[in-house]
Structure formats: structure tokens, C-alpha cells
Amino acid sequence: MKLEETSGLGESAITAEVFNASGRQQRLSAEGGSLTLSEGNARLRSWPLHVVRVKTDTSGGVSIEAGGETLTWSCTDERSRIALAQMSQAAHSAPVGPPSDAALAALLEDAEPDDTDAERRVKRLGERLARLDALNVGGMLAAATEGGGAQLATRLEAGSAAGAALSARLSRLEALTRAAPAALHARSGAARADAAARALLVELHEIYEWLDAPALRDLDSLSEISLASTEGRARALSAAEALRNALRGERTATPARLRLGAVRERLRRLERARDALAAALARHLNNALIHLANEAHAPAAPRRRHHADLQPYAPFMRWLKDMDEKAHDGLVKVYVGTWSRVYEREVHAACESARAALAHAPAERIDDLLDEVLTLVETVCNAEQDFCTQFFHLDVDVKGEAGDGERSEKSDGGERADGRRAAGEARRLRGDLFPALEQELVALVAHVERHEPYGAMRALACVGRRVLGEGGEGGAGGEGGEARWARAALAAVAVAAKRGADRAVADRLAALPDAVKQAARKPKCGILSFIPELEEMSAVCEEIFARGRRADLDRWYLSLATAMLRAIQQAEHPRTPRAVVQLENYHRLHACVSALRVPALDALRRDAKARYADALRHYVTQYFGRPLEKLAQFFEGVGEAVAAGVREDEVCYRAAFSKHELRRLLGLYPAHEVRKSLHRLYRTVEKHLSEEGGLLQVVWRAMQEEFIAQHVALQARIAACYPGAGLTLPLSTQDILDAFSDIAREH
Amino acid sequence: MFSAITYELSSKFLEEHKCTRLLGSAMSKKPAAQPTLHKVIMVGSGGVGKSALTLQFMYDEFVEDYEPTKADSYRKKVVLDGEEVQIDILDTAGQEDYAAIRDNYFRSGEGFLCVFSITEPESFDATQEFREQILRVKNDENIPFLLVGNKSDLGDKRRVPLDACRERAQLWQVPYVETSAKTRDNVDKVFFDLMREIRSRKSDDSRATNGDVKRTKRRKIKCNIL
């Protein structure tokens, strides 16, 4: 209560220089409600200001009447005279003893603007006002302390009425003093009383507003309000909010207010009402939750009706969270306990039915079946998250917010910390509500993976589309992105599917040597089985990943194809020459990789092509010499000698390369033998090469080309090294071409 | 690192699983009998676009750089009028030093795409020679055969009149189609038309030989020659 004592003198002292009868210079000063007489530094006398009358006359005389004695001085300077005039005024308005309310009223009633009597009247008025102040405060304090909470309202009301009457009188008083120009003193006294009364009024009003909102009228029956009806809920809610605001006010109330016994008592009463209401709410909500749970567990339960049913209680949950955290947490536990079981059962049933459907469905349906389960999970999670966020007020710091129910202003940092806290709370709740969700889904993926060779890939494509959106990048999996509860489940499925798919690819990689072993049991090596398997895989996977991200697919292609190149390089076959194993398989792998048209495989494609060309060249050069093997060796030696510097026309003088030796060798290859050996060569090539490789024509064409080129070179060598010796190869070029045509006709 | 461990673990744990899968795939391969194979030979002078047509048909790609082909073989499964068949394309060298070398692969062909460039009269003239050799080697006037005028996208550089092309096709009693390996115009058409001809020839043959008995006989004869 700040009914502060007002002084007409204001803050600073007023001093006047005076001379006494013996001519000594003395000083009169009015300060802090007393008048002091001093000489030099010595303090001579002092009177309370209100018992002193200061008089000045026009000739410069000053007199003070105090307690029957009169002292006189003379005052010469103008400044001191003005000060004395002020002092005289101050003395009039100084507060005096206890006045009475009724007396003041009487005084005010019959007051008359009388110049001569004004001084006295104003003095009395001042005295009575001061008394009234004290009386009012005393009365109020008395009312507050002796009255119980229930009485407070009446007293407050009475006080307020009294205050209103008081303020009416004060305005009249003001009017009266204004009408009496000589009674200036009266005005300041009245103003002080007015301010005090107003302050008291404000104080009372504030306390009244704080502790006795209209919604708190039926404080004792709050817990009996029926929460089942909309109307009852509205009433309960407004009472609850009023209670909350009143109790919150305790935090910001001044210590002076809290010292008031009536306020303390009232607060205690409000607390009791709060506890009763919280208990009633908790009981009702608990019953509602259990009822809904029973419904949900019953067969053919309507889907997720409970969100709508519980929604009206959201404000009460918020209230409980603030007012009775224990009750709130208990309700959360009941909710979580109930619905986690419902969801677990629901998701498990969905997974089971997907499993059952998988047993009969074609592989292509896996995507749809999995998609259905994921849709269910996503729907359930999203709905549950939206509901819980709202119902349990996960995103609102209930305790921290301002009393008026609006979010308080926060700095960025505070908001971030708040966000973290809310996210943590939400995560915990998600974990409690869906404890087995991820395991269930991962188990389903594992089942799909076992069920079908491309199961994991199908699962990965399916979940990938959900997580990343159609077409790969950019999708967010619904608004809210990372924070959505469904995301965590989907991410777990994605990880499981990706591991499964990688495992499937790893199995293929590990099985590459098996294909070589398998081929060894066949008469011809042919195409190693892993290449058609890669073709099959690409055909299936291209379809699987047609609508989604294919980064994984390209990665698998690359690792498989790279490993295949290596496996082909190392492959051996008991009956097929390595060159043939390589040329056929490199060729087919190149075709397979080319058909994929994946830019990431371009280098590998070129590599496969180069290796194929190498293998083909190697095979052709290795076998072309067979028909004329000894001749070929002979001329190889000739070629080396020439390269070493022997003149071509002098080679024949060397024993090893003599005409005689050449003639002997040529004798080994009569024309019909050469023809036969060409046919034999064709048959050999035909035997080596596989039907599925489809390279017979390509290889034979290269053989023919190589043989003729060799033949032409030998002819040229004979012409150069053994001129005029009459030595010729057994067949002419045309003979050979004819032989080739024969072969073509025969096969 | 982690994934490597995962791989290792999984490959151990799933050893059994893998085996069944391999068995499964081996088993699934058997019933899928190899589809009918139609052997197509690309012939024509060098640089007319035989390889370009082949690569466009096979991989939907057009390679600008010219690199002379010696011979290359391609296979692709396609659906021909609802039936899955396999096409075997032998892309051959335009420039061959000795024509006789071609005998063998012409012999192996069941149908021919005889390609020239509409911007190059010499290549058009050369088709005559190819046609004759094919008929000689195959000894069959009705061998499936398409006359293909390639580079139709270069209409402004055309030097072989359309009438001349049609006249020649008329004379040979073969279809004439203009293609562009660059724009893919008619690329699928020539391969599919030719496959249809090959297919109808094959069914005519089997009808002419009156059923399976004779066909097996024929095969036996072939084996004897071998």
C-alpha cells in the first residue's frame, strides 16, 4: 500500500534569513514537517510545522505563534519574504491529528465559501482527511485479516462501494475548494486524500479481479460439473482457466499483497479447488480413455474414432499439464499403454495379411502389398502424431507461456532449445506408442527378401519412393519431413531393404566362381551363367526401379559387371580355350552392359569391348597357323633373320632357311592336305564356339581374313627371298577363297 | 567398413539361402525355352550406316564417329506380333578385300537388310553385287530381303532418286524402305518387317516339308554333311 505522506513543501527545504529584535541574523527553515530556527551553524529551536503559524506584515515584520508563545523578527530581502509566505502556507497544510469520517462528511456538507473562516476550515479539513486515510487503511486491513475467503468478496464489494462514495465526496470537496479562492490549502489536502482513496480503490479492484473472477463463483461445485456435455466442458474450462490465472497471479503478486491474510486464505482455497478439479478431470479422462480402449479392442472397432472423441478434452490436458503434471503424465501413460497395443496389433495384422497375400501373389505384387502396409503405417503415424502434438501439447511450453494464454515472446535461442525439448518429448512418445513398429516392418522386409530373389530390391524401391518421393530426389515424404514419425519407420525399412538388396548382390558376387565351375561340367564353356543372370536381373530391376531412385541399381551393376570382367579373365575351362571363353563372355557382357545404357558403366563398356577384341585377336592368331604350322614357323624364322639385318635375297644361303629346307616343308603340305586342314580348322572353331555366343561367323571371318593376309605375306616373302626357285605355296589365294566358299556351302 | 562386415556376415548366414536361390534360378532357366532365333545380316557398302542402324535398333543410340566394322554380332529379345523371339544381327564389313569371305556368313543368314546411302549413288550401285552374291550363296530367289535407303534425314543431299530405288526393289520384288539411323526413322520397321518375312518363310518351309518328320530328316542330312 503506497499511501505516501504528501507534504506541501515538496522535497527541498525552504529557508528565510531574518533578524531578531537584538539585530542578530538568524535563519528560519521549514523541512520535513518541522520548522527550525538556527543562528550560524547552531540550531536554536524547532517546532512541528502543524503547530506553527507564520505571519508576515507589509513592513517586513515576521512573527511565529507556536504553543502560545510569539516570536518576532524582521526580514528585509525579497527572497526570504517569499520563502516565509510559502512557509506560512506549509504550516497551514501540514497534517494533524486523527479526523473522523462522519465529521468530515458533516464538515463538507455545511462548508461555505467564507473568506474569513477559510483558514480554519481548511486546517480542519486537512486534519480530518488525514484521519480518514488512516481509518480507511485500518478498516481495509481489518477486513482483510479478520474475514475468511468467502467474506472477502462482500467486504471488497463494500469497500469498493465506500471507495466510490468517497471519490464522489472528494470531487465535491474539490469543487468547494475551487470555489473558495482563499482556501488554496484546502485543495492540496483534498488532492492528497483523493489520490490515497483512488490508490486504495485501484488496489482493491485489482485484488478483486485477481482472486474473484466471475468464473470462480461456484468454487465448491467446480468438480461436479459434467464433463460429458459441451456446455459443461465450456463451464469447466472457463473455471479452470480462471483458477489457473488466479493461481498464476501469485507469482507476480507483490509481497505486500501476499502478506494479507485474506489473500493467503483465498489462494489456499483456490488451490484446493484446483486440486479437486484436477482430480475430477483426471478421473473423467481416464474413464474416457479406458472406454475408448475397450471399444478399440473390440472386434470391428471403428477406425481411430478416438481422436475425434478425445479432441474436446485437449484444453483440459493442457490445463492439467500446467496445473497437475502428475495427473497429466498418468493420463499419457494410460493413453500410450492402450493405443500402443492397438497399433501393434493393427500393424502386425497388416504385416501378416501381406505375408499371406505374398504366398500366392506374383512377385510384381510385392511392391503393392508392401506399399499398402507402409500406407497404413504412414497414415497411423501421421494421424497419431498430429493428434498427440495437439492433445498433449508437445509443441507448446505450457509452463513457460504467459498467463494470458498466448505464447510469450522468446529469443531465437530459446525457441531452438524449446524445439529440441519438444522434439525429444515427441520422440519419446513415438517410441512408447510404436515400440515394435520398426521391428515388425523390418521382419516383413526380411520375409519379402526370403520369399523372392528380388524381394529386397522391390522393398527398397517401394520405400525409396516414399522416402524420397517419385523420381528420386526432392520428395519429402509428406510435409514436416524429418520430424514426421512415419519417417523413422520408413527409414528403418529403407535401411533394412537396402541391406537386404546389397546382400542379394553380394550373394551374386560370391556366386560368380560357381558359374565357372558349372561351365566346366559342360562340353563347351559357352556363356557363363552369371551374364544371363545379370541380364535377367537388369530386366527385373529396371522395372522395379523405373519410378524411383536408381543410384543403388547403377552401383550394383557396376560392382557386378566389374567382378564379372575379373571372373571372365580368370576363368578356365577343361575343353574350351581361354581365348574363346574370354572372347565369348566379354562380347556378351559388353552387349549386356551396352543394353543397360547407364552412363556410369561407359568405361566398363569400353573395357569389355577392348578385352573382347584382344581375345578375338589372340584366338585368331593362335589358330590361324595350324593349317600350315611348320611353314609358318619357318617363315617366322626368315622374318626374324630379315629383321636382324640379313638381306632378303641372301636368306636362302643360311642352312636353316635354304631352298632345300623350304621345298621339304612345302612337300609336307600338298594342296588337298591344306584344303582338308582348312576344313578341319573351321570345324575346330565351330567346336570351340558356342551356339549362344553367336560369334562363329565373326570369328571365322576373322580367321579367313587372317589366313589370307598370312598367305599373301608368305607369297611375298617367297618372291622376295627365293626368287626364281620355282617355289610356291601349295594353294593360290584363289584356291583358298574357293576353299572358303566350299566350307560355306558345306556348313 | 560396416557394410563390408554386413556383407561378410550376410554371405555366411545366407549361404543356404543362396544355394536354394541358385537352384531356383537354374530351374527357372530350363522351362524358359530359348525363343526362336531369326538371323539377320546387314550388308552394303562401307559407310552407309549398317552399324548405325544396328546400334540404334539395339541400344537406341546414334554414334557419330565412323569406325569401319569388320564383323560384329548382336542379339536381342524382342516381341514380334506378341511372340517373344530373338534377333541375331550380324553387322558386316562394307569393304571386304575378298568377296568370298562373305560366303560363309551370307550362308548363315536367314534374312538380309541390304543398305545403301541415298546420298551416295555408288553404294546404291553396290547393292546389285550384294544381291547377286546373296542369291548365289543362298541359292534362293525368295530369301527374305529388304532394300534399305539410309540417311533419309539428309534429304537435301539426296543423290539417289526415289524412283530408281523403288524401281530396283520392284525388279527384285523386295520391299524398299528409307531409314534414318540418326532420327531412328523406320529403324524398328526394317528389322521387324524383315523378321516377319523370315518368320513367314520358316512357316512356309515347315508346311512345304509337311510337318516335323521331314524336318528332322533334313536336320539329319545336315548332320551327315558335318
mmCIF file of C-alpha atoms in Angstrom, chain A residues 449-450 452-453 499 502-508 510-511 514 518 529 532-533 535-536 555-556 587-588 590-592 594-597 605 609 612 616 682-683 686 690-698 700-701 704-705 708-709 712 733-734 737-738 740-747, chain B residues 2-3 6-15 17-19 21-22 25-26 28-29 34 37 39 41 55 58-61 63 67 69-75 77 86 88-93 95-109 136-137 222 225-226:
data_model
loop_
_atom_site.group_PDB
_atom_site.id
_atom_site.type_symbol
_atom_site.label_atom_id
_atom_site.label_comp_id
_atom_site.label_asym_id
_atom_site.label_seq_id
_atom_site.Cartn_x
_atom_site.Cartn_y
_atom_site.Cartn_z
ATOM 1 C CA GLU A 449 13.640 -60.863 -49.129
ATOM 2 C CA ARG A 450 13.488 -64.578 -48.390
ATOM 3 C CA GLU A 452 11.671 -63.674 -53.694
ATOM 4 C CA PRO A 453 15.183 -63.186 -55.130
ATOM 5 C CA ARG A 499 20.965 -54.074 -46.641
ATOM 6 C CA ASP A 502 23.065 -55.297 -51.064
ATOM 7 C CA ARG A 503 23.138 -58.768 -49.574
ATOM 8 C CA ALA A 504 21.411 -60.180 -52.645
ATOM 9 C CA VAL A 505 24.003 -58.514 -54.831
ATOM 10 C CA ALA A 506 26.781 -59.719 -52.564
ATOM 11 C CA ASP A 507 25.404 -63.243 -52.952
ATOM 12 C CA ARG A 508 25.612 -62.888 -56.678
ATOM 13 C CA ALA A 510 30.105 -64.508 -54.221
ATOM 14 C CA ALA A 511 28.479 -66.949 -56.640
ATOM 15 C CA ASP A 514 30.299 -71.138 -59.107
ATOM 16 C CA GLN A 518 29.287 -75.171 -63.512
ATOM 17 C CA SER A 529 25.611 -68.301 -66.414
ATOM 18 C CA PRO A 532 22.304 -64.091 -68.469
ATOM 19 C CA GLU A 533 21.576 -63.768 -64.761
ATOM 20 C CA GLU A 535 20.525 -59.639 -67.924
ATOM 21 C CA GLU A 536 17.616 -61.123 -66.080
ATOM 22 C CA ARG A 555 26.060 -49.187 -58.169
ATOM 23 C CA TRP A 556 25.110 -52.863 -58.222
ATOM 24 C CA HIS A 587 31.350 -59.979 -76.001
ATOM 25 C CA ARG A 588 28.182 -60.945 -74.210
ATOM 26 C CA HIS A 590 29.671 -55.900 -73.430
ATOM 27 C CA ALA A 591 26.303 -56.410 -75.097
ATOM 28 C CA CYS A 592 24.596 -56.663 -71.728
ATOM 29 C CA SER A 594 25.549 -51.659 -73.618
ATOM 30 C CA ALA A 595 21.893 -52.546 -73.393
ATOM 31 C CA LEU A 596 21.722 -51.062 -69.884
ATOM 32 C CA ARG A 597 22.677 -47.656 -71.235
ATOM 33 C CA ARG A 605 31.686 -50.993 -71.573
ATOM 34 C CA LYS A 609 34.955 -54.231 -75.792
ATOM 35 C CA TYR A 612 36.881 -58.851 -76.386
ATOM 36 C CA LEU A 616 39.496 -62.415 -80.567
ATOM 37 C CA TYR A 682 36.595 -74.484 -89.376
ATOM 38 C CA ARG A 683 35.318 -77.484 -87.500
ATOM 39 C CA GLU A 686 32.837 -74.447 -84.635
ATOM 40 C CA SER A 690 29.074 -71.947 -78.508
ATOM 41 C CA GLU A 691 25.709 -71.556 -80.113
ATOM 42 C CA GLU A 692 24.606 -68.968 -77.535
ATOM 43 C CA GLY A 693 27.730 -66.883 -78.116
ATOM 44 C CA GLY A 694 26.684 -66.357 -81.725
ATOM 45 C CA LEU A 695 30.205 -65.463 -82.773
ATOM 46 C CA LEU A 696 31.035 -68.267 -85.180
ATOM 47 C CA GLN A 697 30.638 -66.069 -88.249
ATOM 48 C CA VAL A 698 32.556 -63.258 -86.684
ATOM 49 C CA TRP A 700 35.529 -67.424 -88.907
ATOM 50 C CA ARG A 701 35.501 -64.208 -90.897
ATOM 51 C CA GLN A 704 39.695 -66.203 -93.148
ATOM 52 C CA GLU A 705 40.952 -62.675 -93.271
ATOM 53 C CA ILE A 708 44.619 -64.857 -96.464
ATOM 54 C CA ALA A 709 46.672 -61.978 -95.147
ATOM 55 C CA VAL A 712 49.698 -63.212 -99.158
ATOM 56 C CA THR A 733 44.968 -67.176 -102.954
ATOM 57 C CA GLN A 734 42.089 -68.029 -105.254
ATOM 58 C CA LEU A 737 38.990 -68.393 -101.373
ATOM 59 C CA ASP A 738 37.426 -71.278 -103.231
ATOM 60 C CA PHE A 740 36.358 -70.942 -98.049
ATOM 61 C CA SER A 741 33.378 -70.912 -100.401
ATOM 62 C CA ASP A 742 33.342 -74.697 -100.228
ATOM 63 C CA ILE A 743 33.339 -74.580 -96.481
ATOM 64 C CA ALA A 744 30.487 -72.074 -96.569
ATOM 65 C CA ARG A 745 28.481 -74.307 -98.812
ATOM 66 C CA GLU A 746 29.091 -77.393 -96.737
ATOM 67 C CA HIS A 747 28.179 -75.997 -93.349
ATOM 68 C CA PHE B 2 30.332 -51.535 -41.608
ATOM 69 C CA SER B 3 28.764 -52.558 -44.876
ATOM 70 C CA THR B 6 27.459 -56.776 -43.055
ATOM 71 C CA TYR B 7 28.201 -58.317 -46.398
ATOM 72 C CA GLU B 8 30.506 -60.828 -44.838
ATOM 73 C CA LEU B 9 28.063 -61.771 -42.144
ATOM 74 C CA SER B 10 25.158 -61.955 -44.503
ATOM 75 C CA SER B 11 27.045 -64.034 -47.022
ATOM 76 C CA LYS B 12 27.821 -66.516 -44.264
ATOM 77 C CA PHE B 13 24.370 -66.562 -42.779
ATOM 78 C CA LEU B 14 22.689 -66.767 -46.108
ATOM 79 C CA GLU B 15 24.870 -69.472 -47.573
ATOM 80 C CA HIS B 17 19.605 -69.315 -48.845
ATOM 81 C CA LYS B 18 21.971 -68.548 -51.687
ATOM 82 C CA CYS B 19 22.167 -72.174 -52.699
ATOM 83 C CA ARG B 21 18.295 -69.330 -54.897
ATOM 84 C CA LEU B 22 20.885 -70.603 -57.347
ATOM 85 C CA SER B 25 17.312 -69.668 -60.921
ATOM 86 C CA ALA B 26 18.838 -72.710 -62.585
ATOM 87 C CA SER B 28 13.653 -71.340 -63.738
ATOM 88 C CA LYS B 29 16.006 -71.134 -66.696
ATOM 89 C CA GLN B 34 15.139 -70.314 -75.963
ATOM 90 C CA LEU B 37 16.209 -67.084 -83.344
ATOM 91 C CA LYS B 39 19.344 -64.424 -88.160
ATOM 92 C CA ILE B 41 22.645 -59.980 -91.924
ATOM 93 C CA LEU B 55 23.240 -49.729 -82.746
ATOM 94 C CA MET B 58 19.891 -52.390 -80.275
ATOM 95 C CA TYR B 59 20.640 -49.611 -77.821
ATOM 96 C CA ASP B 60 18.727 -46.550 -79.029
ATOM 97 C CA GLU B 61 21.960 -44.747 -79.578
ATOM 98 C CA VAL B 63 27.198 -42.913 -82.792
ATOM 99 C CA GLU B 67 34.766 -46.644 -87.351
ATOM 100 C CA THR B 69 33.323 -52.586 -88.883
ATOM 101 C CA LYS B 70 34.896 -55.938 -89.556
ATOM 102 C CA ALA B 71 32.075 -58.035 -88.239
ATOM 103 C CA ASP B 72 30.069 -57.945 -85.111
ATOM 104 C CA SER B 73 27.219 -59.949 -83.775
ATOM 105 C CA TYR B 74 24.274 -58.713 -81.722
ATOM 106 C CA ARG B 75 21.421 -60.484 -80.079
ATOM 107 C CA LYS B 77 14.996 -60.454 -77.402
ATOM 108 C CA GLN B 86 15.387 -63.402 -80.531
ATOM 109 C CA ASP B 88 20.608 -62.190 -84.198
ATOM 110 C CA ILE B 89 22.143 -59.406 -86.210
ATOM 111 C CA LEU B 90 25.429 -59.879 -87.985
ATOM 112 C CA ASP B 91 26.809 -56.490 -88.827
ATOM 113 C CA THR B 92 29.388 -56.958 -91.575
ATOM 114 C CA ALA B 93 32.211 -55.065 -93.183
ATOM 115 C CA GLN B 95 34.796 -53.166 -97.516
ATOM 116 C CA GLU B 96 35.921 -56.750 -97.757
ATOM 117 C CA ASP B 97 39.126 -57.452 -99.701
ATOM 118 C CA TYR B 98 37.835 -60.818 -100.843
ATOM 119 C CA ALA B 99 34.175 -61.236 -101.538
ATOM 120 C CA ALA B 100 34.453 -64.982 -100.957
ATOM 121 C CA ILE B 101 34.947 -64.311 -97.266
ATOM 122 C CA ARG B 102 31.330 -63.183 -97.179
ATOM 123 C CA ASP B 103 30.118 -66.511 -98.490
ATOM 124 C CA ASN B 104 30.192 -68.125 -95.131
ATOM 125 C CA TYR B 105 28.218 -65.550 -93.246
ATOM 126 C CA PHE B 106 25.779 -64.943 -96.077
ATOM 127 C CA ARG B 107 25.186 -68.634 -95.921
ATOM 128 C CA SER B 108 24.330 -68.364 -92.237
ATOM 129 C CA GLY B 109 21.822 -65.555 -92.729
ATOM 130 C CA ARG B 136 24.190 -67.268 -105.332
ATOM 131 C CA VAL B 137 25.185 -68.335 -101.833
ATOM 132 C CA LYS B 222 22.749 -81.721 -92.369
ATOM 133 C CA ILE B 225 27.464 -83.394 -94.073
ATOM 134 C CA LEU B 226 29.065 -82.146 -90.918
#
